[in-house]
PDB file of N, CA and C in Angstrom:
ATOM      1  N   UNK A   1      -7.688  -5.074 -16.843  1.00 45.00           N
ATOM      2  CA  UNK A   1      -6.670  -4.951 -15.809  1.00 45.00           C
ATOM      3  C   UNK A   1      -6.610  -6.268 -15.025  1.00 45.00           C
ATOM      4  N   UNK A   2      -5.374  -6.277 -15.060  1.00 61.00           N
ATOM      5  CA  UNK A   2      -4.855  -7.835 -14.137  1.00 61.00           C
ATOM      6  C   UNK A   2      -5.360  -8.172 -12.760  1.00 61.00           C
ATOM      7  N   UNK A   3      -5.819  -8.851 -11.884  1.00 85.00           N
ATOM      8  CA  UNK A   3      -6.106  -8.718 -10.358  1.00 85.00           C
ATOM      9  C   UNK A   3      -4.621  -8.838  -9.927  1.00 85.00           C
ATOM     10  N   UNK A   4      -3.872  -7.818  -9.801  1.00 90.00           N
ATOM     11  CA  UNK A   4      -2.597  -7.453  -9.699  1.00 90.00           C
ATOM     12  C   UNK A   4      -2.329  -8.558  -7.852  1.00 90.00           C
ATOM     13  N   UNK A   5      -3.458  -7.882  -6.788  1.00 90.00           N
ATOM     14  CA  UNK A   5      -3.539  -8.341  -5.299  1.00 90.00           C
ATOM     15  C   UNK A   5      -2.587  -9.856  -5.523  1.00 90.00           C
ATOM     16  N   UNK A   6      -3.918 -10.791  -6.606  1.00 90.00           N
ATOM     17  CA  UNK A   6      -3.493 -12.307  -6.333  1.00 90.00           C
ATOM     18  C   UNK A   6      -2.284 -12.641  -7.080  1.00 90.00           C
ATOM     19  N   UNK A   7      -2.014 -11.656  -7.616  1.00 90.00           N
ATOM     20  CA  UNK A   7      -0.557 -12.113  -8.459  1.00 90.00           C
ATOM     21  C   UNK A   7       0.476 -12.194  -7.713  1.00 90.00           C
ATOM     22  N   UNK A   8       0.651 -11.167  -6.880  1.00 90.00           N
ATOM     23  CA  UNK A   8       1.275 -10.680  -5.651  1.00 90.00           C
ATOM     24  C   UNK A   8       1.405 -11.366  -4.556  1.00 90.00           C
ATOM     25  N   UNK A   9      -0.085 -11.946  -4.339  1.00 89.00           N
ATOM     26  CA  UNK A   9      -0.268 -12.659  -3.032  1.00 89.00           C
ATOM     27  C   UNK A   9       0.188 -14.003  -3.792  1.00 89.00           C
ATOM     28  N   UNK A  10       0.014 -14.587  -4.674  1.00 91.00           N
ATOM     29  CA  UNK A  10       0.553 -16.277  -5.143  1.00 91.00           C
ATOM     30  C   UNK A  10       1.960 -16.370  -5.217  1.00 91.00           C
ATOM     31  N   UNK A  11       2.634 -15.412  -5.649  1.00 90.00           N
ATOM     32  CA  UNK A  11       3.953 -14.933  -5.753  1.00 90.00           C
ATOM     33  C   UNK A  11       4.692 -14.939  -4.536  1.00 90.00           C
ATOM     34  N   UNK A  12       4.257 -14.627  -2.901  1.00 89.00           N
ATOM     35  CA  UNK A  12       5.054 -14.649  -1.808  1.00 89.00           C
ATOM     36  C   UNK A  12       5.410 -13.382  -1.712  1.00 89.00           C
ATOM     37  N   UNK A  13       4.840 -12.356  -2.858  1.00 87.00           N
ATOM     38  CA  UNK A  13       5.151 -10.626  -2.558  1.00 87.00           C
ATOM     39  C   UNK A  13       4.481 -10.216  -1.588  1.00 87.00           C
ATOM     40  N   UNK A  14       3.248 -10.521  -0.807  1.00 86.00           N
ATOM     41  CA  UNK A  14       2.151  -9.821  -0.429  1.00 86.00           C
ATOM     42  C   UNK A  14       2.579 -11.005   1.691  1.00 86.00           C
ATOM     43  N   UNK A  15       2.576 -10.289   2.656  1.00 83.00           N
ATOM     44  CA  UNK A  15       2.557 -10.882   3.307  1.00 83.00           C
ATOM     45  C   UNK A  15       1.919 -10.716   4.529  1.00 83.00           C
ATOM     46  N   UNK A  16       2.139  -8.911   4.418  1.00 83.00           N
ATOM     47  CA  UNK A  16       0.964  -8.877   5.674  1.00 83.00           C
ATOM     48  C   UNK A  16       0.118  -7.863   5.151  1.00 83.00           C
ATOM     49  N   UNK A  17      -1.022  -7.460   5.572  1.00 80.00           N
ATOM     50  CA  UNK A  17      -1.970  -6.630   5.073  1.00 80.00           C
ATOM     51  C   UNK A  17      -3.521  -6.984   5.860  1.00 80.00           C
ATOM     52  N   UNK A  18      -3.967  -5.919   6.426  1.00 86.00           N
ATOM     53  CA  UNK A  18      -5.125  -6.122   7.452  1.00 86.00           C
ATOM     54  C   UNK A  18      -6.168  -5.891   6.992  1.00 86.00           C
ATOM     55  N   UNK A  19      -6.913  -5.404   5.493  1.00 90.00           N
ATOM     56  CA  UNK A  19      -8.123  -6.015   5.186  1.00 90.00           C
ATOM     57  C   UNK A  19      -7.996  -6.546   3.589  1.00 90.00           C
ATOM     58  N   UNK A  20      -7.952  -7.514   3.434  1.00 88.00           N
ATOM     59  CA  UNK A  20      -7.936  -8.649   1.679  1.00 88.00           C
ATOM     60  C   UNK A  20      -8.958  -7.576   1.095  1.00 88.00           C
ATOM     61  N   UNK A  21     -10.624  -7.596   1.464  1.00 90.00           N
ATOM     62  CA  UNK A  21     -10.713  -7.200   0.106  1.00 90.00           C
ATOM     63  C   UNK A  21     -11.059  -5.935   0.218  1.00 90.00           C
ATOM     64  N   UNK A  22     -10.855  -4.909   0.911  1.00 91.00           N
ATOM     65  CA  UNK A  22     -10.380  -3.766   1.244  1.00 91.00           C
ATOM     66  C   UNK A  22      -9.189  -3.364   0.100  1.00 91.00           C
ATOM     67  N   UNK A  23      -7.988  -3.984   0.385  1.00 89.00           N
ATOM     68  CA  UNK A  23      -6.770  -3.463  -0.589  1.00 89.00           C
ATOM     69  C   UNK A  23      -7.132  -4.020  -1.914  1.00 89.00           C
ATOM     70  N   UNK A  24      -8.239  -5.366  -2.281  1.00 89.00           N
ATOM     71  CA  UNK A  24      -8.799  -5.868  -3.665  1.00 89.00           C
ATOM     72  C   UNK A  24      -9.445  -4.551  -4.218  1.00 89.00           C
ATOM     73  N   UNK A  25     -10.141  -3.837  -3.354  1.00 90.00           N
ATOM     74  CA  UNK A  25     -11.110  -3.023  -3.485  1.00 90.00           C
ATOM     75  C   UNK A  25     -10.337  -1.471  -4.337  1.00 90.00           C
ATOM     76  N   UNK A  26      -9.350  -1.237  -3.544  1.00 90.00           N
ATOM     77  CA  UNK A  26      -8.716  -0.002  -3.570  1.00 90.00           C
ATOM     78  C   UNK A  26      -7.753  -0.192  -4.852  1.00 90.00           C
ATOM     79  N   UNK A  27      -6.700  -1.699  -5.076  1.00 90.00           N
ATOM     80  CA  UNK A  27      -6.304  -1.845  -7.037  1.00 90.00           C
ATOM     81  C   UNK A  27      -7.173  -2.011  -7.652  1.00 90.00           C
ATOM     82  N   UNK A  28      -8.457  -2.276  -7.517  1.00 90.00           N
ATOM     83  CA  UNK A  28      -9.677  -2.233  -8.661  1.00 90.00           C
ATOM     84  C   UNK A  28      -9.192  -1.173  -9.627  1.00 90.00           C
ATOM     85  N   UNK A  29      -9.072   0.118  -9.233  1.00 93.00           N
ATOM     86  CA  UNK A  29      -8.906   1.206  -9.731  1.00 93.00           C
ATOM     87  C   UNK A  29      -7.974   1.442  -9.549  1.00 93.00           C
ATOM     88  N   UNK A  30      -7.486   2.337 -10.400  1.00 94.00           N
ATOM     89  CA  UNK A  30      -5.917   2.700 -11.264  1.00 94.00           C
ATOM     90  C   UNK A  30      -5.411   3.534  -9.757  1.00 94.00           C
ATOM     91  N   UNK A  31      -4.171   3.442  -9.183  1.00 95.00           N
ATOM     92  CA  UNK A  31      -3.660   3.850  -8.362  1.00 95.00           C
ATOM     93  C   UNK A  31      -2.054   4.420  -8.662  1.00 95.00           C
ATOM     94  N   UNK A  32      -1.947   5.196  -8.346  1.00 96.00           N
ATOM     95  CA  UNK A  32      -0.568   5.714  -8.426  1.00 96.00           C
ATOM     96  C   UNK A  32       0.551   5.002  -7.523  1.00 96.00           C
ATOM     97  N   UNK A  33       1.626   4.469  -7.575  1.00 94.00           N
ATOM     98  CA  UNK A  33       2.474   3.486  -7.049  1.00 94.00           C
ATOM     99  C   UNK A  33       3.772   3.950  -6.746  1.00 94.00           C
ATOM    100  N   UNK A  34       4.545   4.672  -5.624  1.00 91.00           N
ATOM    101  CA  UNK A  34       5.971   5.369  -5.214  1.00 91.00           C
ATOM    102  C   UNK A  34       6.677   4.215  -4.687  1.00 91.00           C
ATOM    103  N   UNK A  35       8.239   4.590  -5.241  1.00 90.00           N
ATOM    104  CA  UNK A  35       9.109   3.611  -4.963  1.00 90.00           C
ATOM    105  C   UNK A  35      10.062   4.593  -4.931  1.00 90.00           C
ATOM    106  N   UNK A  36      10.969   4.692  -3.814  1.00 86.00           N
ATOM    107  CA  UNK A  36      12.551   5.266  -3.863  1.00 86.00           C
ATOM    108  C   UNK A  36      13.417   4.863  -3.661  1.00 86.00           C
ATOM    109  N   UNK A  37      14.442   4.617  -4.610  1.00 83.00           N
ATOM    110  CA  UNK A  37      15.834   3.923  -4.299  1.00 83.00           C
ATOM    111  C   UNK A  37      17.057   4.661  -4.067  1.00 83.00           C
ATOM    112  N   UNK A  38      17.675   4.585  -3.130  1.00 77.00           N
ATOM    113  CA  UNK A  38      19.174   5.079  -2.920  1.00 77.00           C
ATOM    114  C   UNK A  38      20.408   4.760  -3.224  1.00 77.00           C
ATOM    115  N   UNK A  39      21.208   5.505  -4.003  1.00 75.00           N
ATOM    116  CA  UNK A  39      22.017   5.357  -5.532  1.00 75.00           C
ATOM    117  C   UNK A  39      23.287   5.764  -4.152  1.00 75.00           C
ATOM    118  N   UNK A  40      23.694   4.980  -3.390  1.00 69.00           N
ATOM    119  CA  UNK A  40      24.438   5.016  -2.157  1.00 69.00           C
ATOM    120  C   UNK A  40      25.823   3.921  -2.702  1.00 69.00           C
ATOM    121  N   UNK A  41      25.599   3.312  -4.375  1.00 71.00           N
ATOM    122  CA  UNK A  41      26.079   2.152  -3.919  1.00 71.00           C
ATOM    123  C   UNK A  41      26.019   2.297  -5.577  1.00 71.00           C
ATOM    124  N   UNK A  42      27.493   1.689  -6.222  1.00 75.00           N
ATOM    125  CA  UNK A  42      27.323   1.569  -8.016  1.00 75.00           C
ATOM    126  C   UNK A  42      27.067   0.672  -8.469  1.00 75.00           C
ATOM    127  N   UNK A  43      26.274  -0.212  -7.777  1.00 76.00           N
ATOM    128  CA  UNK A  43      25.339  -1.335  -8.410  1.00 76.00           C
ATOM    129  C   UNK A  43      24.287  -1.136  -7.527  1.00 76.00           C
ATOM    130  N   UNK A  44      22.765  -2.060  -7.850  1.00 76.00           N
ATOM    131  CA  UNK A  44      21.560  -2.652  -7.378  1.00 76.00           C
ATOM    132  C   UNK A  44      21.694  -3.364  -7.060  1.00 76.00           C
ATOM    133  N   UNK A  45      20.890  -4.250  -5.916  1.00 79.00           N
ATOM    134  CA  UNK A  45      21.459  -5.371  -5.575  1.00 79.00           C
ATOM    135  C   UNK A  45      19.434  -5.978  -5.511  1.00 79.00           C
ATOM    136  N   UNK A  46      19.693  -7.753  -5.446  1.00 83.00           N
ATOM    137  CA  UNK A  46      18.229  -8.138  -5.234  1.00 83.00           C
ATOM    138  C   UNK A  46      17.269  -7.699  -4.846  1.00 83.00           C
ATOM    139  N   UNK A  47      17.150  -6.982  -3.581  1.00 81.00           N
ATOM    140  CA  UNK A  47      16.036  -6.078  -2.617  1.00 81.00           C
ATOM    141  C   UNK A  47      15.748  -4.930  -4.119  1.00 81.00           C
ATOM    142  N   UNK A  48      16.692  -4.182  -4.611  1.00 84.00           N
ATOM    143  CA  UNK A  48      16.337  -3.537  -5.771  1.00 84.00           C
ATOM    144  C   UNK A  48      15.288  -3.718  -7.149  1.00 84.00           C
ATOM    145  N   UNK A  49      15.805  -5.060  -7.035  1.00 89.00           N
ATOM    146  CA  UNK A  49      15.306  -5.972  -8.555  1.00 89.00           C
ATOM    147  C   UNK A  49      13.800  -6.645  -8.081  1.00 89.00           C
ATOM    148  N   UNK A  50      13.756  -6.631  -6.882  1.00 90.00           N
ATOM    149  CA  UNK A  50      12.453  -7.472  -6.395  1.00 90.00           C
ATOM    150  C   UNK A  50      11.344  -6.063  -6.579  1.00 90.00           C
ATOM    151  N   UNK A  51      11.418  -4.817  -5.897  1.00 91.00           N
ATOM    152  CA  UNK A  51      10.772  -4.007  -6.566  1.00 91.00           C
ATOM    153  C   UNK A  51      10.786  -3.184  -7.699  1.00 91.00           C
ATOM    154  N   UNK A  52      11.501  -3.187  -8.329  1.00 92.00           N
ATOM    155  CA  UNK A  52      11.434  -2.809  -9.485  1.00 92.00           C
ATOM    156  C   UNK A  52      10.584  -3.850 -10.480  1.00 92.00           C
ATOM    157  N   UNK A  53      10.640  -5.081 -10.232  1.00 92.00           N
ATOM    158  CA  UNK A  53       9.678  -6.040 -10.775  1.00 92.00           C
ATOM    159  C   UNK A  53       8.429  -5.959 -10.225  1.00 92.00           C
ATOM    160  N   UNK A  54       8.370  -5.768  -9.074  1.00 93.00           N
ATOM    161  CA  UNK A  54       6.710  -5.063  -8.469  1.00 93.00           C
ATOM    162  C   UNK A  54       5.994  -4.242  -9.335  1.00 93.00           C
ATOM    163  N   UNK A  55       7.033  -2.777  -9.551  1.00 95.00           N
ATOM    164  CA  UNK A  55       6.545  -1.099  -9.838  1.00 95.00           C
ATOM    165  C   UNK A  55       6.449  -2.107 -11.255  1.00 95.00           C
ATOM    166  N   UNK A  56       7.280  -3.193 -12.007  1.00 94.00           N
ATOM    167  CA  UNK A  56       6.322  -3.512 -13.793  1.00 94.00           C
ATOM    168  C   UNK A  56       5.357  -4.033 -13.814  1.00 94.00           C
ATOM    169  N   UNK A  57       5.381  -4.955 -12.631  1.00 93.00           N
ATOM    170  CA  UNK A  57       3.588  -5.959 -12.877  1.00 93.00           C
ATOM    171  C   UNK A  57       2.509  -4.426 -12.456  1.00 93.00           C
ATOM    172  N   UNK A  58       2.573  -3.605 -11.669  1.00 94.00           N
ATOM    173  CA  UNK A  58       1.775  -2.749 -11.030  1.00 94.00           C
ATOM    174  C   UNK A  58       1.451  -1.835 -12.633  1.00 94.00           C
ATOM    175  N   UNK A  59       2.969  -1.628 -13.249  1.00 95.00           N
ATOM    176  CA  UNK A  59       2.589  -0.759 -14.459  1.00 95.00           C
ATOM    177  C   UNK A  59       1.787  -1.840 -15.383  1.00 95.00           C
ATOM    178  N   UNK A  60       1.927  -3.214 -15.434  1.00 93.00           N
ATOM    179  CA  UNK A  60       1.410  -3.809 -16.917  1.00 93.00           C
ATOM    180  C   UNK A  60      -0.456  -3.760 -15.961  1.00 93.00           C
ATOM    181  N   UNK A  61      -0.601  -3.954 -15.333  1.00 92.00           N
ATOM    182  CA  UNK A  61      -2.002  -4.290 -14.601  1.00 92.00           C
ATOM    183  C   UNK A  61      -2.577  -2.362 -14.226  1.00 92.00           C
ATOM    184  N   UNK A  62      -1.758  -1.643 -15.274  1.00 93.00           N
ATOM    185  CA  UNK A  62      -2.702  -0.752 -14.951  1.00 93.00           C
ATOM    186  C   UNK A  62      -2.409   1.023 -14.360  1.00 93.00           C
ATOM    187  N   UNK A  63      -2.051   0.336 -13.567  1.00 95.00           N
ATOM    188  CA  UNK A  63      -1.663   1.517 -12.240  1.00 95.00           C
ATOM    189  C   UNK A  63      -0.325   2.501 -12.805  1.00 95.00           C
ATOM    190  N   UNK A  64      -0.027   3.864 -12.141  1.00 96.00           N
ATOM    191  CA  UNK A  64       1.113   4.576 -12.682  1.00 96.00           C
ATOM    192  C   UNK A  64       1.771   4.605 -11.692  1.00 96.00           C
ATOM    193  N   UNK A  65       2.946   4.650 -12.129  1.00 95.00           N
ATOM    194  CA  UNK A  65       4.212   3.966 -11.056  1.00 95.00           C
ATOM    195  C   UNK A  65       5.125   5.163 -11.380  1.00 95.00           C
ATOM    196  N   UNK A  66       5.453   5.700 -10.340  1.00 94.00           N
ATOM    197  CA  UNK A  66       6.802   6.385 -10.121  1.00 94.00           C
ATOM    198  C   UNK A  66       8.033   5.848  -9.159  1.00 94.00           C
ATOM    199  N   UNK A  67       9.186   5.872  -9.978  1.00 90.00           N
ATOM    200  CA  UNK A  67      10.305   5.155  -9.116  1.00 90.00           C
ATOM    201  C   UNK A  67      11.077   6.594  -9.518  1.00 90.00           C
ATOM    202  N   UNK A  68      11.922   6.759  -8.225  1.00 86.00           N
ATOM    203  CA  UNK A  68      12.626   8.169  -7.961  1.00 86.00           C
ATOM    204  C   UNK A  68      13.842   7.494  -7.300  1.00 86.00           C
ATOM    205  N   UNK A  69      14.985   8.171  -7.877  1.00 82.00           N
ATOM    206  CA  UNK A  69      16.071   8.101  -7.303  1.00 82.00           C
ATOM    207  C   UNK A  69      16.292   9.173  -6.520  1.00 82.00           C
ATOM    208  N   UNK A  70      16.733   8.710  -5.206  1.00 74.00           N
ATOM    209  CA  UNK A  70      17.520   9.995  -4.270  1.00 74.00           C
ATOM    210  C   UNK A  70      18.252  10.937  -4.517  1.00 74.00           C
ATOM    211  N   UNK A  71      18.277  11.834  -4.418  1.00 69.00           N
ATOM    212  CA  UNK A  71      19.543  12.939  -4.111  1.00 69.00           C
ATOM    213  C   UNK A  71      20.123  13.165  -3.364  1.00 69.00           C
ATOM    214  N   UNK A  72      19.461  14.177  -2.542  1.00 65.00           N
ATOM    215  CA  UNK A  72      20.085  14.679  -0.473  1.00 65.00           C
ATOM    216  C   UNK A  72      20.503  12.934  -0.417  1.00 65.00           C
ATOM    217  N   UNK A  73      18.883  12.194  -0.168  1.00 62.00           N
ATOM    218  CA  UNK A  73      18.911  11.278   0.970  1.00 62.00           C
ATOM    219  C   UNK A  73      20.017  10.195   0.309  1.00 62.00           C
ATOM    220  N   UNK A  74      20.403  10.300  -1.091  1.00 64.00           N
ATOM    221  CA  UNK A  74      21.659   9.493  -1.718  1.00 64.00           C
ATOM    222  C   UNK A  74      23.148   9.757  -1.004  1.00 64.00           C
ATOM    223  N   UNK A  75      22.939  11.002  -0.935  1.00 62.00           N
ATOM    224  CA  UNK A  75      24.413  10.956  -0.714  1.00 62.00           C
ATOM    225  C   UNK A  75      24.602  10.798   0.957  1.00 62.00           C
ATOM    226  N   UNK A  76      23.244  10.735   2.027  1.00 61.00           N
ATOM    227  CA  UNK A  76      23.517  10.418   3.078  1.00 61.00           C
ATOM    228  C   UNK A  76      23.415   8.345   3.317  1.00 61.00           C
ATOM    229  N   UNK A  77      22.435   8.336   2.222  1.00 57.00           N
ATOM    230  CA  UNK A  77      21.767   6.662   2.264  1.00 57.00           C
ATOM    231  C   UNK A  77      20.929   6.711   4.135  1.00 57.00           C
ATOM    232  N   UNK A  78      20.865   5.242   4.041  1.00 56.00           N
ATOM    233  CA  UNK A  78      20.079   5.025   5.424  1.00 56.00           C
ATOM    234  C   UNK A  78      20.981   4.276   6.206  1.00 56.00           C
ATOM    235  N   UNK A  79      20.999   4.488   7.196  1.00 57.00           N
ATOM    236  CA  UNK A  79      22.391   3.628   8.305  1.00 57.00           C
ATOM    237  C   UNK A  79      21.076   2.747   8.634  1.00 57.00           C
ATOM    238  N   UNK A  80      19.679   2.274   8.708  1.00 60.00           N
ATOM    239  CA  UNK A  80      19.103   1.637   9.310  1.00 60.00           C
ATOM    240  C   UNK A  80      19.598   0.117   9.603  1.00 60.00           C
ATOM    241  N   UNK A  81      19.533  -0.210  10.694  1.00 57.00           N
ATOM    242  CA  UNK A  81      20.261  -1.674  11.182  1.00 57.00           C
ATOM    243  C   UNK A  81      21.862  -1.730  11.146  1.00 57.00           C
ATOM    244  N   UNK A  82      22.440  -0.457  11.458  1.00 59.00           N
ATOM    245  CA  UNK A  82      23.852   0.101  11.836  1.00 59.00           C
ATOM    246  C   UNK A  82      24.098   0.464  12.314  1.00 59.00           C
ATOM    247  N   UNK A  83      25.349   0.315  13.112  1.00 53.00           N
ATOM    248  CA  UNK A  83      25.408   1.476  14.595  1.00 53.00           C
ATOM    249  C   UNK A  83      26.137   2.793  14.441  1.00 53.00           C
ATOM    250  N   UNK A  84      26.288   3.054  12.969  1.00 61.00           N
ATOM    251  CA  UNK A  84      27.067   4.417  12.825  1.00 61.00           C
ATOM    252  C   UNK A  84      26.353   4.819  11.415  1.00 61.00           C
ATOM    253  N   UNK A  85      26.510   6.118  11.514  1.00 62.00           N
ATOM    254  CA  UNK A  85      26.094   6.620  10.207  1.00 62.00           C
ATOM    255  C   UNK A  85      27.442   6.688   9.081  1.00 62.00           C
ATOM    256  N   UNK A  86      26.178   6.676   7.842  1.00 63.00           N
ATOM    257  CA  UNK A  86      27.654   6.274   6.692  1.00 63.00           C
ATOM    258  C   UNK A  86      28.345   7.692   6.000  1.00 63.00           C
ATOM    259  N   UNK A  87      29.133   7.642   5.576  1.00 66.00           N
ATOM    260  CA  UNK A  87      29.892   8.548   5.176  1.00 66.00           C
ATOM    261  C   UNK A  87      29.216   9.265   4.157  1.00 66.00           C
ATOM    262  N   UNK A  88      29.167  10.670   3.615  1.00 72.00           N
ATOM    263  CA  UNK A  88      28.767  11.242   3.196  1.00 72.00           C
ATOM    264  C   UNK A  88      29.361  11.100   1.766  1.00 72.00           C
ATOM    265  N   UNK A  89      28.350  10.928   0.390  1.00 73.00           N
ATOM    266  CA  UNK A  89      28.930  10.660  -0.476  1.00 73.00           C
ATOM    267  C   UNK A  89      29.295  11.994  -1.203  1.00 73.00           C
ATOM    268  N   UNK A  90      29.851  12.225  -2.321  1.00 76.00           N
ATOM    269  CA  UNK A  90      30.044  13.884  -3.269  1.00 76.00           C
ATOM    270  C   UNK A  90      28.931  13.487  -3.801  1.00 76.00           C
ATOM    271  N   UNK A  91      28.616  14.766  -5.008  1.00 78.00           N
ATOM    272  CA  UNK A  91      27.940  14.874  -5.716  1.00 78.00           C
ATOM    273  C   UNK A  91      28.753  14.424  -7.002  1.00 78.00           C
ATOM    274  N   UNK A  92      29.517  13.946  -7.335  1.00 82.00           N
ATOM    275  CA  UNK A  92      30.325  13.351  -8.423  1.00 82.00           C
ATOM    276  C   UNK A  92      29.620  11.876  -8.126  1.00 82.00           C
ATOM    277  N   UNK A  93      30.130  11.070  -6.806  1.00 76.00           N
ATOM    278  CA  UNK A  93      29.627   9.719  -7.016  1.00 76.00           C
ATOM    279  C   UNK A  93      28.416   9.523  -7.015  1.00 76.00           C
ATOM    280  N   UNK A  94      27.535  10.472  -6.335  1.00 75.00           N
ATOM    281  CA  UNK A  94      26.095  10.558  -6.205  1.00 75.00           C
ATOM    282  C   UNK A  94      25.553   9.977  -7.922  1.00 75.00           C
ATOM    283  N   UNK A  95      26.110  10.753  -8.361  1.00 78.00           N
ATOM    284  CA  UNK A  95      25.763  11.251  -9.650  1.00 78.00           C
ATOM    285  C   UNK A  95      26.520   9.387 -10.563  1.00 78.00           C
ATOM    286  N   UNK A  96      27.471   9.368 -10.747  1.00 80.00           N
ATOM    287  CA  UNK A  96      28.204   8.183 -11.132  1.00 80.00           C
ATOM    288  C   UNK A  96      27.762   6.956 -10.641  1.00 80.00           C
ATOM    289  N   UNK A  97      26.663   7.001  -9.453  1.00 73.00           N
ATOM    290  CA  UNK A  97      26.561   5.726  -9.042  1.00 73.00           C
ATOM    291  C   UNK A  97      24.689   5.752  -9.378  1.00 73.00           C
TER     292      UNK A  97
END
């Protein structure tokens, strides 16, 4: 298994984190890895592609990775850093996007 930490940390992925070999300590061993993306939108955009390339180095070095697409929280998405909430999508585009 890869030392996944320094791949991460040489890379500019890794930026804050309050004990080094504490979290070295804890990928030693195979860890399970959650990622959720919100299908709010009929493309991915970079922020997408940057973890999804995470959840593969995490899968090739070892670890089991689950990436889950939204449902409910899809068709509401996140207004975070907006001053209104977004429109409610169907379950047709939910689904299509």
């Amino acid at each position: 298994m890869e030392n996944i930490f320094d791949d991460l940390k040489w890379r500019g992925l890794i930026q804050q984190f309050s004990n080094e070999e504490k979290v070295k300590e804890l990928l030693s061993t195979k860890q399970t890895i959650y990622c959720g993306f919100d299908p709010s939108a009929s493309s991915m955009h970079l922020g997408n592609y940057v973890m999804i390339s995470i959840l593969k180095r995490f899968q090739k070095a070892g670890h089991r990775i689950i990436a889950l697409v939204g449902g409910a929280t899809g068709m509401i998405g996140d207004p975070s850093g907006k001053s209104k909430e977004r429109n409610l999508q169907t379950k047709e585009k939910l689904a299509e996007n």
